[in-house]
Coordinates of N, CA and C and ligand atoms in Angstrom, one line a residue:
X1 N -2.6 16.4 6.1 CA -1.5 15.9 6.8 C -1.0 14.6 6.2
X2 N 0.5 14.1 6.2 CA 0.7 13.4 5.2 C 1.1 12.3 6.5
X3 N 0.7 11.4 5.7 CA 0.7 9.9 6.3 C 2.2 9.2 6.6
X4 N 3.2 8.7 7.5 CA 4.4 9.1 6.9 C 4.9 7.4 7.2
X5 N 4.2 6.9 7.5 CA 4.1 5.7 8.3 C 3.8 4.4 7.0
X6 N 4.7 3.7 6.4 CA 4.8 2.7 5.6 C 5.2 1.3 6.4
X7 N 4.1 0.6 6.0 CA 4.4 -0.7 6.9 C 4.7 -1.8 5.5
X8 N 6.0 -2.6 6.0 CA 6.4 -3.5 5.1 C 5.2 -4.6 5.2
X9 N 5.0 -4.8 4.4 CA 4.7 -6.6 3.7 C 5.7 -7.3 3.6
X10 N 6.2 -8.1 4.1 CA 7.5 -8.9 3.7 C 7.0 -10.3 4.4
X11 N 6.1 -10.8 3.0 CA 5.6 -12.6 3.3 C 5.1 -12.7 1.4
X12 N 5.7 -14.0 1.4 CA 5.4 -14.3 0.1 C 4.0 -14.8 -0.2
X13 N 3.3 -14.7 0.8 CA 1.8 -15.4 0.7 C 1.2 -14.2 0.5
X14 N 0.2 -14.8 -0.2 CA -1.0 -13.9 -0.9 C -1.6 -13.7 0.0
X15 N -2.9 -14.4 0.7 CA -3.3 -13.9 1.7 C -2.9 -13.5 3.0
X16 N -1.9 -13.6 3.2 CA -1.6 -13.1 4.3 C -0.6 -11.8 4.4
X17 N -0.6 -11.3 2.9 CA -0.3 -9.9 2.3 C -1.3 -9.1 2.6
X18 N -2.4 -9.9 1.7 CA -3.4 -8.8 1.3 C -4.2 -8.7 3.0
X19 N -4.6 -9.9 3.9 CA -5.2 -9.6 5.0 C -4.3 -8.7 5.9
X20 N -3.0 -8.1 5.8 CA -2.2 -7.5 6.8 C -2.4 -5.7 5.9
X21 N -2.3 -6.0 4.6 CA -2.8 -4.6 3.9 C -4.0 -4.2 4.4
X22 N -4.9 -5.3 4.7 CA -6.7 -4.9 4.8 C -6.1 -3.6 6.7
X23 N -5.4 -4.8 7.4 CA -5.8 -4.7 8.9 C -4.6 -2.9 8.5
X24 N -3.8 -3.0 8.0 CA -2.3 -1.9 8.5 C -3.4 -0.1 7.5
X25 N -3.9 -0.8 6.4 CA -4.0 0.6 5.2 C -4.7 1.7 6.3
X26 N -5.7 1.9 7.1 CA -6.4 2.3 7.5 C -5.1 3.5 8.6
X27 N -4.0 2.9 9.1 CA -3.0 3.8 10.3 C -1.7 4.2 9.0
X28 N -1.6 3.8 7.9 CA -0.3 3.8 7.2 C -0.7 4.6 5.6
X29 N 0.3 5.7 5.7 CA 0.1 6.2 4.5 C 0.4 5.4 2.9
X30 N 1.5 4.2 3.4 CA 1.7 3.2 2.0 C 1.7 2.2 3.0
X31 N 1.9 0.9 1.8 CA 2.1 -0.4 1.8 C 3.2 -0.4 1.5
X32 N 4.1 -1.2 1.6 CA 5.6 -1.7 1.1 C 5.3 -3.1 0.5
X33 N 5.1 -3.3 -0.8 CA 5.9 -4.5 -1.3 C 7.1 -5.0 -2.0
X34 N 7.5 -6.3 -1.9 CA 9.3 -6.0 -2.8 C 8.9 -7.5 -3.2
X35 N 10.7 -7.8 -3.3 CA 10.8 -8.6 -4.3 C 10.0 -10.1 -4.0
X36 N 10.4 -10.2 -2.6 CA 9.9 -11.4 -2.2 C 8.6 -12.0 -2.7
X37 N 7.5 -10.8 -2.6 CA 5.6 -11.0 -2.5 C 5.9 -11.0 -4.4
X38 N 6.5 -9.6 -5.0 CA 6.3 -9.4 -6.1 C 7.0 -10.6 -7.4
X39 N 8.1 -11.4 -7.0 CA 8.3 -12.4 -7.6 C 7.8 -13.8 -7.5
X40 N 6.9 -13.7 -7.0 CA 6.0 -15.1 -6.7 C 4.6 -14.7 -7.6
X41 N 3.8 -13.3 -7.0 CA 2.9 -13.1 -7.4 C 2.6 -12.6 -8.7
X42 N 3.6 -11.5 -9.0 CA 3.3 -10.5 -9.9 C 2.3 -9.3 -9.9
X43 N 1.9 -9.2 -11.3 CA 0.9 -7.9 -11.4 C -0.2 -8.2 -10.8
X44 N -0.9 -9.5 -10.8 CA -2.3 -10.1 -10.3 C -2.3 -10.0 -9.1
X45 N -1.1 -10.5 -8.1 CA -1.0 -10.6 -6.9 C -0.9 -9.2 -6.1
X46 N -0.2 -8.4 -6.8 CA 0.0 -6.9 -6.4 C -0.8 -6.4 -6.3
X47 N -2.3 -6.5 -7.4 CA -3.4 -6.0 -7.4 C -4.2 -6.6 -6.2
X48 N -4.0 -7.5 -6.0 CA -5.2 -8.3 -4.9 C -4.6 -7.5 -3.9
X49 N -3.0 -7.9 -3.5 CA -3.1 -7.9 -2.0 C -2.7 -6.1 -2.0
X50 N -2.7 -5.5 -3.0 CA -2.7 -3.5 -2.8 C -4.1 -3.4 -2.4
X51 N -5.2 -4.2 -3.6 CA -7.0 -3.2 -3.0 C -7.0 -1.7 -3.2
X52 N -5.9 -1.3 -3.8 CA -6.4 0.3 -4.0 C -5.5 1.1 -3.0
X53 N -4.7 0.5 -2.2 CA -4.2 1.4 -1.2 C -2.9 1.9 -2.4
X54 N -2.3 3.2 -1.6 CA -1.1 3.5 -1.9 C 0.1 2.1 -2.0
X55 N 1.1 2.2 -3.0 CA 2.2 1.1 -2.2 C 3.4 1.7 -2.7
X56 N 4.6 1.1 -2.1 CA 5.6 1.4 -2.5 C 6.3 0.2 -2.7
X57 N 6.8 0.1 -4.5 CA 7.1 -1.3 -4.5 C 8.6 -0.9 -4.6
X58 N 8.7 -1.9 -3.7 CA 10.5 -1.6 -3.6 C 11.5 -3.2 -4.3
X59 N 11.4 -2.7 -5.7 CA 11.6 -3.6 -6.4 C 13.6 -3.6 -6.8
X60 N 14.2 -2.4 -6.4 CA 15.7 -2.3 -6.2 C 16.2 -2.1 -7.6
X61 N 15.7 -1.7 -8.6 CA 15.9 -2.2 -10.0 C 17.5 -1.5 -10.5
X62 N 18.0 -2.4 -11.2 CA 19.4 -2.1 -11.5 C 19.8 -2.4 -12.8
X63 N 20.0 -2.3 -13.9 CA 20.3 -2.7 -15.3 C 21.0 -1.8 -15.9
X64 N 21.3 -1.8 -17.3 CA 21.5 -0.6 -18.2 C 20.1 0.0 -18.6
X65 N 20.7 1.2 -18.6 CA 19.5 2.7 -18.6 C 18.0 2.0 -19.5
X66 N 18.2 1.3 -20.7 CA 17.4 1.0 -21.5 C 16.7 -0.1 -20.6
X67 N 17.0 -1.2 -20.2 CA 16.5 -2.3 -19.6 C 15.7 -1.9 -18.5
X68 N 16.4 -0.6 -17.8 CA 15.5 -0.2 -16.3 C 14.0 0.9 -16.8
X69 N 14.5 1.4 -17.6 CA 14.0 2.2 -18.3 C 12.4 1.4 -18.9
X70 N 12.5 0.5 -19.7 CA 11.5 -1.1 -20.0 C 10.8 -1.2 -18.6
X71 N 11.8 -1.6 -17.7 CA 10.7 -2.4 -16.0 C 10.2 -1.1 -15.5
X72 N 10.7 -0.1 -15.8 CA 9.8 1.4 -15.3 C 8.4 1.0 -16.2
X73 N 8.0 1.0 -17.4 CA 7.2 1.3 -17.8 C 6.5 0.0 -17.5
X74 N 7.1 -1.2 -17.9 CA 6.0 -2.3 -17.2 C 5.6 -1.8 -16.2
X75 N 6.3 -1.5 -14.7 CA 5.7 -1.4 -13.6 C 4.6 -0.3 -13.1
X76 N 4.2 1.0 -14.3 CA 3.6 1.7 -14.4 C 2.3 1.6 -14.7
X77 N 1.5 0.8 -15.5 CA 0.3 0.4 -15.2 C -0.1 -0.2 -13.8
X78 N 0.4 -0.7 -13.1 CA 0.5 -1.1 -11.6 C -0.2 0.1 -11.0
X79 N 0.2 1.2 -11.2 CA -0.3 2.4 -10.2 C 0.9 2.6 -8.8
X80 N 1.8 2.2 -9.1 CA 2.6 2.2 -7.6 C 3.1 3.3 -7.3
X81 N 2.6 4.3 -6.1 CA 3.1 5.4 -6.0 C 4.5 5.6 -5.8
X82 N 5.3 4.7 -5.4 CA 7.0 4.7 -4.9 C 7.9 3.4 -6.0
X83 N 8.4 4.1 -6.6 CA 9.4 2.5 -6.9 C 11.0 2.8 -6.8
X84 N 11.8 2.2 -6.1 CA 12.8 2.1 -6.1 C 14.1 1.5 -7.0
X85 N 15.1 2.3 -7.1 CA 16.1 2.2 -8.0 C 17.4 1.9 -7.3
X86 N 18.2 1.4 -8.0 CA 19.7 1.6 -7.3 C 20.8 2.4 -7.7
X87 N 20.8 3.8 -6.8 CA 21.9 4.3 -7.2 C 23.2 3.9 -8.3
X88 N 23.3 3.3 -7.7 CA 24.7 2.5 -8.7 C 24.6 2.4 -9.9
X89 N 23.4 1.7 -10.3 CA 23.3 1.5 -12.0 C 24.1 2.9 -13.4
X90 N 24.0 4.3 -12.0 CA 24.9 5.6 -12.6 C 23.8 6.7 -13.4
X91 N 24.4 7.6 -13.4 CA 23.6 8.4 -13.9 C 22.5 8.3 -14.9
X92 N 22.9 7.9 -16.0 CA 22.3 7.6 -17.3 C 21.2 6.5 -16.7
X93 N 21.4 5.3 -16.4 CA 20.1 4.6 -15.5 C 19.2 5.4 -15.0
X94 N 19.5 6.4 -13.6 CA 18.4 6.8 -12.6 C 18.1 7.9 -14.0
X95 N 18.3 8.7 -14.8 CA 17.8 9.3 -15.8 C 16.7 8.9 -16.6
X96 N 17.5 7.4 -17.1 CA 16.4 6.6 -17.8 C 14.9 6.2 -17.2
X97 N 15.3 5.6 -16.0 CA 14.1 5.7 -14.6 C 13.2 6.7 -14.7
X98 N 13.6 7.7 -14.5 CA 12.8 9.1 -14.2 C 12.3 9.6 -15.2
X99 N 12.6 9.6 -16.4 CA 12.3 9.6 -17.5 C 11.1 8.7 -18.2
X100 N 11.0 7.3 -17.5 CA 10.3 6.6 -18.3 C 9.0 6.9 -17.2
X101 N 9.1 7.1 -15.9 CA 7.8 7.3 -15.0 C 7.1 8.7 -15.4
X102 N 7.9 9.6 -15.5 CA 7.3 10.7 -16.7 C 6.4 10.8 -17.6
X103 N 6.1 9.3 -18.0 CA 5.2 9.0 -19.2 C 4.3 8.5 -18.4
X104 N 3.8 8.3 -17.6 CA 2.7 7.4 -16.6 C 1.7 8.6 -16.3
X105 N 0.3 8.2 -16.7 CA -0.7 8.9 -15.7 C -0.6 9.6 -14.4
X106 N -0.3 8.5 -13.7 CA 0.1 9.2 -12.0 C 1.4 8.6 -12.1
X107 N 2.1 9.3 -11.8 CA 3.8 9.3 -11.7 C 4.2 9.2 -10.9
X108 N 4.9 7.9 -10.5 CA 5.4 7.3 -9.6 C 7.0 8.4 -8.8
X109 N 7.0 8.2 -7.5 CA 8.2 8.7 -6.8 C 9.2 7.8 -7.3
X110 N 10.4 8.2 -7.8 CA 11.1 7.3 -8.3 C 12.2 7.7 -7.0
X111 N 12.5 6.8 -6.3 CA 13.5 6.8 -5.1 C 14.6 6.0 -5.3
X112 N 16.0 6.6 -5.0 CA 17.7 5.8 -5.8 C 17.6 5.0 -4.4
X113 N 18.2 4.1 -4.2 CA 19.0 3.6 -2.7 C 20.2 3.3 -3.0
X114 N 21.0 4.3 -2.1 CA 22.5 4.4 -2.5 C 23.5 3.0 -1.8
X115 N 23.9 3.4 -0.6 CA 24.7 1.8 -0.4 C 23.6 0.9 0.2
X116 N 23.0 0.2 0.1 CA 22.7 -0.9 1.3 C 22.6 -0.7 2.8
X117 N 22.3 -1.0 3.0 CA 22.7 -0.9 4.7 C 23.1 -2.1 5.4
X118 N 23.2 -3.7 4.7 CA 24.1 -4.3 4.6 C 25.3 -4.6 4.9
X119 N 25.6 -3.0 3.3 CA 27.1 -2.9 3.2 C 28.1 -2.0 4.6
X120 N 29.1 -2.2 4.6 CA 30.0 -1.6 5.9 C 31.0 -1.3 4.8
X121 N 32.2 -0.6 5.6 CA 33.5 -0.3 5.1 C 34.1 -1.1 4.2
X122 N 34.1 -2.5 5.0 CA 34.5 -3.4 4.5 C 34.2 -3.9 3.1
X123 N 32.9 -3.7 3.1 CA 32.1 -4.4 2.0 C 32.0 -3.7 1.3
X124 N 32.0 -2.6 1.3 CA 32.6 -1.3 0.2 C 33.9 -1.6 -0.5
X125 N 34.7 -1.7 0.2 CA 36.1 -2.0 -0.2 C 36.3 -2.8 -1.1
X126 N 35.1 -4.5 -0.8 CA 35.4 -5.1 -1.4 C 35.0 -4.9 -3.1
X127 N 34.4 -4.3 -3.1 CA 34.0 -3.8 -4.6 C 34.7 -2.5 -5.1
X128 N 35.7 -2.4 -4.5 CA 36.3 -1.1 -5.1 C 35.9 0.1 -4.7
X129 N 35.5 0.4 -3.4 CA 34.6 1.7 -2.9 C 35.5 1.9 -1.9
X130 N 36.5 3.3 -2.1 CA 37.3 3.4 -0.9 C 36.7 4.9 0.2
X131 N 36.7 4.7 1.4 CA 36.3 6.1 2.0 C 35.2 5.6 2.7
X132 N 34.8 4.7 2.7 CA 33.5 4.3 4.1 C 31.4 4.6 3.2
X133 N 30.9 4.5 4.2 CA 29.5 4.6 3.4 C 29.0 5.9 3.2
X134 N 29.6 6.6 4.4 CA 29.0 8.0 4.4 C 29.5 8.9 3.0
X135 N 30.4 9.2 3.1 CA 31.1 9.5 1.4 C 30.3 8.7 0.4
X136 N 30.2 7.2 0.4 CA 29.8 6.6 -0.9 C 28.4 6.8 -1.0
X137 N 27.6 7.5 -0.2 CA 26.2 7.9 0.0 C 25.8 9.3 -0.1
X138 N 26.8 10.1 -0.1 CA 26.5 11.6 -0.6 C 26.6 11.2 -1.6
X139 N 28.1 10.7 -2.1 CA 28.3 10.9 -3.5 C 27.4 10.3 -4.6
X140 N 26.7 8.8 -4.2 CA 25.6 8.4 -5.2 C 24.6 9.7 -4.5
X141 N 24.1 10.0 -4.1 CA 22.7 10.6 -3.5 C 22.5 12.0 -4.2
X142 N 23.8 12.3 -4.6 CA 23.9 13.9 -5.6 C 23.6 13.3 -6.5
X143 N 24.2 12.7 -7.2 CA 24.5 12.0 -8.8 C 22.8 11.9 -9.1
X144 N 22.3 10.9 -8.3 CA 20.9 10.7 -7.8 C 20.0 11.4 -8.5
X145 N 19.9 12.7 -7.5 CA 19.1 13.6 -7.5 C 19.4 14.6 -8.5
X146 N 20.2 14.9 -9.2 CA 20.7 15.9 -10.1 C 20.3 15.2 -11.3
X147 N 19.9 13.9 -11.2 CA 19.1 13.1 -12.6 C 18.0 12.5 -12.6
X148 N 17.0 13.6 -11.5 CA 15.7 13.2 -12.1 C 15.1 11.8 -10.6
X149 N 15.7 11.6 -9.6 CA 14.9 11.0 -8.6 C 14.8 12.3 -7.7
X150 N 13.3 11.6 -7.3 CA 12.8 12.1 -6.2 C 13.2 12.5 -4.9
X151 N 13.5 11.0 -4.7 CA 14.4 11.0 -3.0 C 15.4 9.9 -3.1
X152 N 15.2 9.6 -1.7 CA 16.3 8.5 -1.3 C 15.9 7.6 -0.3
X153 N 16.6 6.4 -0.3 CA 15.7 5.2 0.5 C 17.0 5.5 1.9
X154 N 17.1 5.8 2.9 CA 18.4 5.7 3.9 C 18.2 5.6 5.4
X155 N 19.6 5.0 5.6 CA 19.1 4.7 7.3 C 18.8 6.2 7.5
X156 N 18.7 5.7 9.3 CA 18.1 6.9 9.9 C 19.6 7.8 10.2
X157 N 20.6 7.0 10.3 CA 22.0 7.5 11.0 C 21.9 8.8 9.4
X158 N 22.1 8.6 8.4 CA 22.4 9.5 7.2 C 21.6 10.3 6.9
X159 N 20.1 10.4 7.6 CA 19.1 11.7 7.6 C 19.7 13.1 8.0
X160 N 20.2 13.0 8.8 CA 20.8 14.7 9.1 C 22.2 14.8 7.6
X161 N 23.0 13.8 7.9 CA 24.1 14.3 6.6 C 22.9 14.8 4.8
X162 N 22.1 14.0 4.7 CA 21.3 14.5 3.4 C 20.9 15.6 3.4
X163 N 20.2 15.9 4.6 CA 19.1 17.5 4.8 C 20.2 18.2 4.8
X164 N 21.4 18.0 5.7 CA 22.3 18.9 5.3 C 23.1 19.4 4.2
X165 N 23.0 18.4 3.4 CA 23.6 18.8 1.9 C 23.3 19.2 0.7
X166 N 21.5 18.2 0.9 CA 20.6 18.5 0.0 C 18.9 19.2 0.4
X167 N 18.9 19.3 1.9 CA 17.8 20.3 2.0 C 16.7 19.7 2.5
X168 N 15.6 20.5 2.1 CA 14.2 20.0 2.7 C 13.7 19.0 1.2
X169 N 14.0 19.1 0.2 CA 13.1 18.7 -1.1 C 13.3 17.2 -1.3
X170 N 14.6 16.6 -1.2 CA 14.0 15.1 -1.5 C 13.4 14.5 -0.4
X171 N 12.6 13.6 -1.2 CA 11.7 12.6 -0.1 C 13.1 11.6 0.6
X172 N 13.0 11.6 2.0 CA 13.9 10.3 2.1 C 13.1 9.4 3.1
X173 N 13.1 8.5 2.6 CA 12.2 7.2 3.4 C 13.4 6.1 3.8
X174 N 13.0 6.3 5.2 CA 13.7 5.8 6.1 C 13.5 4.2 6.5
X175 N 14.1 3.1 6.1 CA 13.8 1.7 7.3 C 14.7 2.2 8.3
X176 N 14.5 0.5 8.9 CA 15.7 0.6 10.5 C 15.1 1.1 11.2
X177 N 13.5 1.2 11.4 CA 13.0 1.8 12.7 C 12.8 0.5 13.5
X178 N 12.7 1.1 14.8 CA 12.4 0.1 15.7 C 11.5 0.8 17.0
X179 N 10.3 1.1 17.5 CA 9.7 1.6 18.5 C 10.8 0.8 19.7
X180 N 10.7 1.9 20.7 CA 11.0 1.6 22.0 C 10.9 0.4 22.5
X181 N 12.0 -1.2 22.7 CA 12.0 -2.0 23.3 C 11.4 -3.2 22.4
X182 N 11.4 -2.6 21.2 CA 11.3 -4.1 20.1 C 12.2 -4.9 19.9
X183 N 11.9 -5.9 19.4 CA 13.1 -6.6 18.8 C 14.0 -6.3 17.7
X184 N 15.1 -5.7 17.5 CA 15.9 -5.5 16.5 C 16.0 -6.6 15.4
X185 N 15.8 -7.9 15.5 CA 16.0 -8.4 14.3 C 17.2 -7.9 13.7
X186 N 17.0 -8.7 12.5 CA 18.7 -7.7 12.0 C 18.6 -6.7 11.7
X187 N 18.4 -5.6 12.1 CA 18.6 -4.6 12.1 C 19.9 -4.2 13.1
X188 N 20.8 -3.7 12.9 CA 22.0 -2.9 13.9 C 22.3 -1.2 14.2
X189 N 21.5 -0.9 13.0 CA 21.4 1.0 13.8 C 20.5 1.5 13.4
X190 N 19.4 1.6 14.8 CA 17.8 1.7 14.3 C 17.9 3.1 15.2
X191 N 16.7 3.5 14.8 CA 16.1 4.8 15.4 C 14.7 4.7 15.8
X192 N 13.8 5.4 16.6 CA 12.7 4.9 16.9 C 11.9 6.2 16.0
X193 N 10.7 5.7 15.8 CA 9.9 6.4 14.7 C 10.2 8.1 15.0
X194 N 9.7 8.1 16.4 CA 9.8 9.6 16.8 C 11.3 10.2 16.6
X195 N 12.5 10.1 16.8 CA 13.8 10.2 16.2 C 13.9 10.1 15.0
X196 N 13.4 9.3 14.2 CA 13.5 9.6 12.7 C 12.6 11.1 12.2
X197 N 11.3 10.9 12.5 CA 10.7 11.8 12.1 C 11.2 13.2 12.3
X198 N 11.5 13.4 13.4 CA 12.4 14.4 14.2 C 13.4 14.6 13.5
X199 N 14.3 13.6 13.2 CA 15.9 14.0 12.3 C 15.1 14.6 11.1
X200 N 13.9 14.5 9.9 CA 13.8 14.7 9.1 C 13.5 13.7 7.9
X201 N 13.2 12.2 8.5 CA 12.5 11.6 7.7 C 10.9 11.9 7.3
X202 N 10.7 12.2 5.5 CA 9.9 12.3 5.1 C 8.5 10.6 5.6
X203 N 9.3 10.1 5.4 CA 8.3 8.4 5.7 C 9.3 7.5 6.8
X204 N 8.7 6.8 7.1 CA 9.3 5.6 7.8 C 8.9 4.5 7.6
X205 N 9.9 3.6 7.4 CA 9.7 1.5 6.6 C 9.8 1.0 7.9
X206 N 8.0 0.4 8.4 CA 8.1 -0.8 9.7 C 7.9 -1.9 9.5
X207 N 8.4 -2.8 9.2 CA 7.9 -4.4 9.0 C 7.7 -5.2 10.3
X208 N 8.8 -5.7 10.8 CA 8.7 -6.6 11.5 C 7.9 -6.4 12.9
X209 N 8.5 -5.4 13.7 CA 7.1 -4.8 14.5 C 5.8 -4.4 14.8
X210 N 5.4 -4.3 13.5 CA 4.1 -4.5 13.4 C 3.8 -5.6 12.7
X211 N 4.2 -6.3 11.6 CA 3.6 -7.9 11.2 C 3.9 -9.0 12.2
X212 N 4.6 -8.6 12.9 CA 4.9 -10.1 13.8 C 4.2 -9.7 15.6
X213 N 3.9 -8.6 15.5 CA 3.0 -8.0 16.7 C 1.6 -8.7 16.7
X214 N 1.0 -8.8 18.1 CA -0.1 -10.2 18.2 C -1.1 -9.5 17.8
X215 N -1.5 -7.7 17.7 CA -2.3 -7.0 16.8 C -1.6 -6.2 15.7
X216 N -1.2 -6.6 15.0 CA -0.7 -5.7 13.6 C -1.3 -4.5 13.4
X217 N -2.8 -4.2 13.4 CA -3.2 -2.9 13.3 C -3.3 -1.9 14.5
X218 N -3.1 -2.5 15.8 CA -3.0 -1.6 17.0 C -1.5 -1.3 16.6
X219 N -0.4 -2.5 16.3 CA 1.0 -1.6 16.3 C 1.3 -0.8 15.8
X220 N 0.7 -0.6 14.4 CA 0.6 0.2 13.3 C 0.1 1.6 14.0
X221 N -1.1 1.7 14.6 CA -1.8 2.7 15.0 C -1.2 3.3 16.1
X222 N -0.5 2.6 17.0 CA 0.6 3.5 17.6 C 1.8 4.1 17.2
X223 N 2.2 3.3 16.5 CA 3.4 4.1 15.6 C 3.1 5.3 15.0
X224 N 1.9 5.1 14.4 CA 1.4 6.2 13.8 C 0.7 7.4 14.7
X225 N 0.5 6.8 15.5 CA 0.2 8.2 16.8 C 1.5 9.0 17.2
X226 N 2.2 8.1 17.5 CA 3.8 8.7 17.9 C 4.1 9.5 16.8
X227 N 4.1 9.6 15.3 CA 4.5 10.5 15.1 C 3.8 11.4 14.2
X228 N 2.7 11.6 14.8 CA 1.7 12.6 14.6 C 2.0 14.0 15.0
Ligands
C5P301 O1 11.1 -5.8 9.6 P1 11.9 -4.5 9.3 O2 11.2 -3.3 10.0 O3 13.3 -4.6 9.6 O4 11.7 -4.3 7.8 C1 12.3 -3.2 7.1 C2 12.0 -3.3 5.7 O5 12.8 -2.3 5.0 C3 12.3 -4.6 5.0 O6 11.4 -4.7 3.9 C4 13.7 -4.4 4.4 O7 13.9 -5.1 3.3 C5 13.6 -2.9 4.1 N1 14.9 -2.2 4.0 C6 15.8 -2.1 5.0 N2 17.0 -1.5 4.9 C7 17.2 -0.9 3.7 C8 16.3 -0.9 2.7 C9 15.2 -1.6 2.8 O8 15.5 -2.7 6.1 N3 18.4 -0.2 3.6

């Protein structure tokens, strides 16, 4: 049975990474680390506070094909089961990506993230993206997947539009969860685990509800019962 339940790390402290890995790894099929833990710490720090668990380092990587293609392979001795890309960088990039994790012992899920969730209409616009997010998230999410990624990182609102266009096979790991009666944080269009799983999220991204919860491993462990 696959684990579907990814709990963010999102603290730049060493120990208090690795002691939330120790309390969450046991209810959560990954870890989530990103930029915040991974540019302070690095490869040393990644190692301490992973311990061997699964992780998904959600590092966002964006460059020309050759440059992304380089931080794939650095980040490949790591062992990171998930790493993230940004649609945008265009075809030839997420090719170059997929391509360079190809060469790794255990071969990382190479996952695109197409707009942000950030971004709105507006903020589309402002960069020259006309037609709204839903359009600008098929259209990177084909591109995507027709070069070699796995899945897709997306809200929970765009889970039914992807299965519907592209099926049961990409992984899509979902943030923007929120259990019943949490605090949203900034989050603005959340879904609760059970609704995600249900729409057809492959995983679910929980940070804040369970690291800022007064037991992090009981919140974990309920989450993870709900969608058992
Ligand atoms: O605390 P919270 O549950 O909101 O954390 C969600 C995690 O997922 C954070 O690490 C956040 O950076 C990440 N994320 C997100 N929305 C995206 C992509 C990643 O919230 N579109």
């Amino acid at each position: 049975m696959i684990k579907r339940l990814i709990a963010a790390i999102d603290t730049p402290e060493l120990d208090r990474a690795a002691g939330l890995v120790r309390a969450l790894s046991p209810h959560c099929g990954l870890v989530k680390l990103g930029l915040e833990f991974f540019l302070r710490h690095g490869p040393a720090g990644f190692a301490q506070a992973a311990q061997g668990n699964a992780v998904f380092l959600d590092l966002k990587l964006h460059d020309i094909p050759n440059t992304v293609a380089g931080a794939v392979r650095s980040l490949l001795p790591l062992g990171a089961d998930m790493l993230t890309i940004h649609a945008g960088g265009g075809a030839k990039m997420v090719a170059a990506a997929a391509l360079a994790a190809d060469k790794a012992e255990k071969r990382p899920k190479i996952l695109a993230v197409t707009v942000l969730t950030s971004m709105d209409a507006a903020g589309l616009a402002e960069i020259g993206v006309a037609g709204g997010p839903p359009q600008q998230v098929l259209r990177l999410a084909r591109m995507a997947l027709a070069n070699g990624a796995d899945g897709l990182v997306c809200s929970a609102h765009e889970i039914a539009l992807l299965r519907d266009a592209f099926g049961a096979k990409p992984i899509l790991v979902v943030p923007g969860i929120r259990p019943a009666g949490a605090a949203l944080g900034d989050q603005a269009r959340v879904m609760t685990p059970e609704q995600a799983v249900r729409a057809g999220a492959d995983y679910i991204v929980v940070g804040r509800p369970i690291t800022e919860a007064a037991s992090p491993a009981q919140a974990a462990a309920a989450i993870a019962a709900s969608i058992q």
